[in-house]
PDB file of C-alpha atoms in Angstrom:
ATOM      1  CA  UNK A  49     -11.624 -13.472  -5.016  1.00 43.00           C
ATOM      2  CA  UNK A  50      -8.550 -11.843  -5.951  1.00 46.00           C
ATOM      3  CA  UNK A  51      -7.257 -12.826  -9.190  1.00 48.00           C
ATOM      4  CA  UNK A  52      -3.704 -12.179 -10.740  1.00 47.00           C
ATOM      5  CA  UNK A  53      -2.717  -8.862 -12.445  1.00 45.00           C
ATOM      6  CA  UNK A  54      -2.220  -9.463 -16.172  1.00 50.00           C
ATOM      7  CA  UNK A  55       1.388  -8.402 -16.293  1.00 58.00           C
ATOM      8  CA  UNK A  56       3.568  -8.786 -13.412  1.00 56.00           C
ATOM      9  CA  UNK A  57       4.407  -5.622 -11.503  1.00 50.00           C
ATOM     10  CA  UNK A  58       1.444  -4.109 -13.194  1.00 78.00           C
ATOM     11  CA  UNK A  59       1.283  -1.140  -9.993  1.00 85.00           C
ATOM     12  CA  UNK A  60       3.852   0.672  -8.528  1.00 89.00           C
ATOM     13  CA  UNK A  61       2.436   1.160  -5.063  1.00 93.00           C
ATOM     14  CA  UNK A  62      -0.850  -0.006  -3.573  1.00 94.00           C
ATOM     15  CA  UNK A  63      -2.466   1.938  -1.167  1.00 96.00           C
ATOM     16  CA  UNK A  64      -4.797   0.054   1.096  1.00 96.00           C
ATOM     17  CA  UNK A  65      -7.591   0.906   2.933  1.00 95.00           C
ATOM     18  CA  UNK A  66      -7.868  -1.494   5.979  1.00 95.00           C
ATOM     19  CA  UNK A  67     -11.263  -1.460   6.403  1.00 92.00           C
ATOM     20  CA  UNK A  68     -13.247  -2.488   3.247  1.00 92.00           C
ATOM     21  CA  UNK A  69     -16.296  -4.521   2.670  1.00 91.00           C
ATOM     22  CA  UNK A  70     -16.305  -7.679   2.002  1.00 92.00           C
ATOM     23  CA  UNK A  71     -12.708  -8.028   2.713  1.00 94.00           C
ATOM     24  CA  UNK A  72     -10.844  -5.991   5.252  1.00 95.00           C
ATOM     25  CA  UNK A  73      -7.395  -4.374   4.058  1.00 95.00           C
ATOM     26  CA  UNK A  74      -5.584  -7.112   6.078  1.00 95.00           C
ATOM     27  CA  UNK A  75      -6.821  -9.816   4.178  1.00 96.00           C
ATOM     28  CA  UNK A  76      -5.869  -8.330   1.018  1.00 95.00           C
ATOM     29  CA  UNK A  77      -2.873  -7.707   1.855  1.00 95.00           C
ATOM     30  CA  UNK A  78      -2.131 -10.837   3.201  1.00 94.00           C
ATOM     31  CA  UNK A  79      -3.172 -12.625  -0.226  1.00 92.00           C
ATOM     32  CA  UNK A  80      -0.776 -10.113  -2.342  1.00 91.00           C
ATOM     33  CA  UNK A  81       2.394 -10.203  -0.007  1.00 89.00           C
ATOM     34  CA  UNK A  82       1.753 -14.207  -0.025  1.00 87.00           C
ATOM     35  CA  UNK A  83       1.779 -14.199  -4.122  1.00 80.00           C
ATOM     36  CA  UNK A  84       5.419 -15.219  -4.864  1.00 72.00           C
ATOM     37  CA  UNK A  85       4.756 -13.088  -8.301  1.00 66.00           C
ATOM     38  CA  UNK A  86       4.019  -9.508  -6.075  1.00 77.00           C
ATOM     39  CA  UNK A  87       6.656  -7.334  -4.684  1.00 86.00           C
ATOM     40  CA  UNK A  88       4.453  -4.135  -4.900  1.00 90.00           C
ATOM     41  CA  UNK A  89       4.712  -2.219  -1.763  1.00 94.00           C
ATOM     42  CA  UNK A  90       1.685  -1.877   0.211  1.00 96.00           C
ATOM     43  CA  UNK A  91       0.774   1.063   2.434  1.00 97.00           C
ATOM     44  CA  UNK A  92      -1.766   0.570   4.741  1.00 97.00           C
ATOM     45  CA  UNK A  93      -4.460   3.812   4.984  1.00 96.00           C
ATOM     46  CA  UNK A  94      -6.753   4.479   7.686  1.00 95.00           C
ATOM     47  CA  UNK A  95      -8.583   6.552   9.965  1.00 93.00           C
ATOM     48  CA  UNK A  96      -7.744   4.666  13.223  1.00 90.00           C
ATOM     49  CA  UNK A  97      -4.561   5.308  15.335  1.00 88.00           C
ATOM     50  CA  UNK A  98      -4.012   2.179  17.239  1.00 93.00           C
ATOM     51  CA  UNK A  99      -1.276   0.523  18.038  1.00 96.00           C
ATOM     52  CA  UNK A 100      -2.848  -2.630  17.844  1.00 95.00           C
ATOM     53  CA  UNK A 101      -3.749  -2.315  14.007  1.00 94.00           C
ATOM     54  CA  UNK A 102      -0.036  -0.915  13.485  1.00 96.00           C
ATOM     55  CA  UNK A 103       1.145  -3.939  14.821  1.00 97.00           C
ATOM     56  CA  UNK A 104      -0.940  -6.166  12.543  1.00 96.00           C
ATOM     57  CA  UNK A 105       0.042  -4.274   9.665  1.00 96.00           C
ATOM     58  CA  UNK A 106       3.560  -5.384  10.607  1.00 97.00           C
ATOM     59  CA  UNK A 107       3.056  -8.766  11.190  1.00 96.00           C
ATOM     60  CA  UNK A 108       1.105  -8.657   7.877  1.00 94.00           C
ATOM     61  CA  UNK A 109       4.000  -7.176   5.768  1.00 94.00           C
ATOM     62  CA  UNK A 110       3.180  -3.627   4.786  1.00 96.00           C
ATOM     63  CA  UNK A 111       5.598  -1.398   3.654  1.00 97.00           C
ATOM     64  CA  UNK A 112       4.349   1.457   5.704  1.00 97.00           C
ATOM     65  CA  UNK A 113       1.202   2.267   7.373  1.00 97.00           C
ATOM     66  CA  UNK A 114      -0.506   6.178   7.044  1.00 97.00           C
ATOM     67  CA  UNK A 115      -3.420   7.396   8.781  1.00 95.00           C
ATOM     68  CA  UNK A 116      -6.202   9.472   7.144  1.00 94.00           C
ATOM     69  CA  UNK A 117      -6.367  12.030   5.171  1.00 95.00           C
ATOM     70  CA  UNK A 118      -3.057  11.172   3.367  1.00 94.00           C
ATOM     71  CA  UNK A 119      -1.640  14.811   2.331  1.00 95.00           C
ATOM     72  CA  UNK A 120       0.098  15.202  -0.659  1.00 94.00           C
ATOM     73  CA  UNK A 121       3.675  15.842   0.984  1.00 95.00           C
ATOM     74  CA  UNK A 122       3.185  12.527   2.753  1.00 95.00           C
ATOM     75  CA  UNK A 123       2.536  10.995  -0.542  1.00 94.00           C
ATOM     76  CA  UNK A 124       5.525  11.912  -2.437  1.00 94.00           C
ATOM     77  CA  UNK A 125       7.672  11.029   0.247  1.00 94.00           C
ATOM     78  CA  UNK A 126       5.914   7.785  -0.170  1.00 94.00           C
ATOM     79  CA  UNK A 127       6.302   7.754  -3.890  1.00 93.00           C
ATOM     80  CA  UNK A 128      10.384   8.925  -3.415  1.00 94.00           C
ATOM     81  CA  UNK A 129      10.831   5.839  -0.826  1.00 95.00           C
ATOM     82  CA  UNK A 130       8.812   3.295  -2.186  1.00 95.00           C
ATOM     83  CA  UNK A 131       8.840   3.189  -5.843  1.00 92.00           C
ATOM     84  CA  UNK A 132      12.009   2.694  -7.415  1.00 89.00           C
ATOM     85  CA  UNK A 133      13.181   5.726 -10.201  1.00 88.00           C
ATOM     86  CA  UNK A 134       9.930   7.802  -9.126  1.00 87.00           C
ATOM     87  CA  UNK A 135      11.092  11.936  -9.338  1.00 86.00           C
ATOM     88  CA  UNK A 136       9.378  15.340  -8.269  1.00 76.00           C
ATOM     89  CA  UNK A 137       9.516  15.785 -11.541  1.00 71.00           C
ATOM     90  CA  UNK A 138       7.078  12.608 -12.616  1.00 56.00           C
ATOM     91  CA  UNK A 139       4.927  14.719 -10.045  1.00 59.00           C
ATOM     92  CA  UNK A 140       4.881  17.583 -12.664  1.00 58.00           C
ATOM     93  CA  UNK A 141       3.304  15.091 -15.253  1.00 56.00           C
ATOM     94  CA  UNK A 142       0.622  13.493 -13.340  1.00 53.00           C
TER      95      UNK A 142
END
């Protein structure tokens, strides 16, 4: 069971992998975007290129949806559009 962060807003970004055990990406997801406390984006990672599981991670409420591997171009422009006040230059420090 998912339990509550202990400070709101704890993450900037959440990167999901859809298919997990025990509980699949979607289901996650679905628990987080339905906590009135979480406004974290969520991008949805995985290896499969259907439309199908696009379209469920739509329905679902993910901010974006990436397929594997995620290259590191594709993650700052996820950083720069997601997280609010992130730089290239918070890159440097990381």
């Amino acid at each position: 069971m998912l339990r509550s962060a202990p400070a709101p807003n704890m993450y900037s970004l959440i990167l999901m992998d859809l298919r997990m055990p025990v509980m699949d990406g979607f289901e996650a997801a679905k628990i987080i975007k339905g906590s009135n406390a979480c406004n974290i984006p969520i991008v949805a990672l995985t290896g499969e290129t259907s439309i199908e599981n696009k379209n469920q991670c739509d329905e679902i409420g993910f901010d974006d949806y990436r397929t594997k591997p995620l290259k590191k171009p594709e993650l700052k422009q996820l950083l720069l559009k997601l997280v609010p006040g992130w730089t290239d230059q918070d890159a440097a420090s990381t």
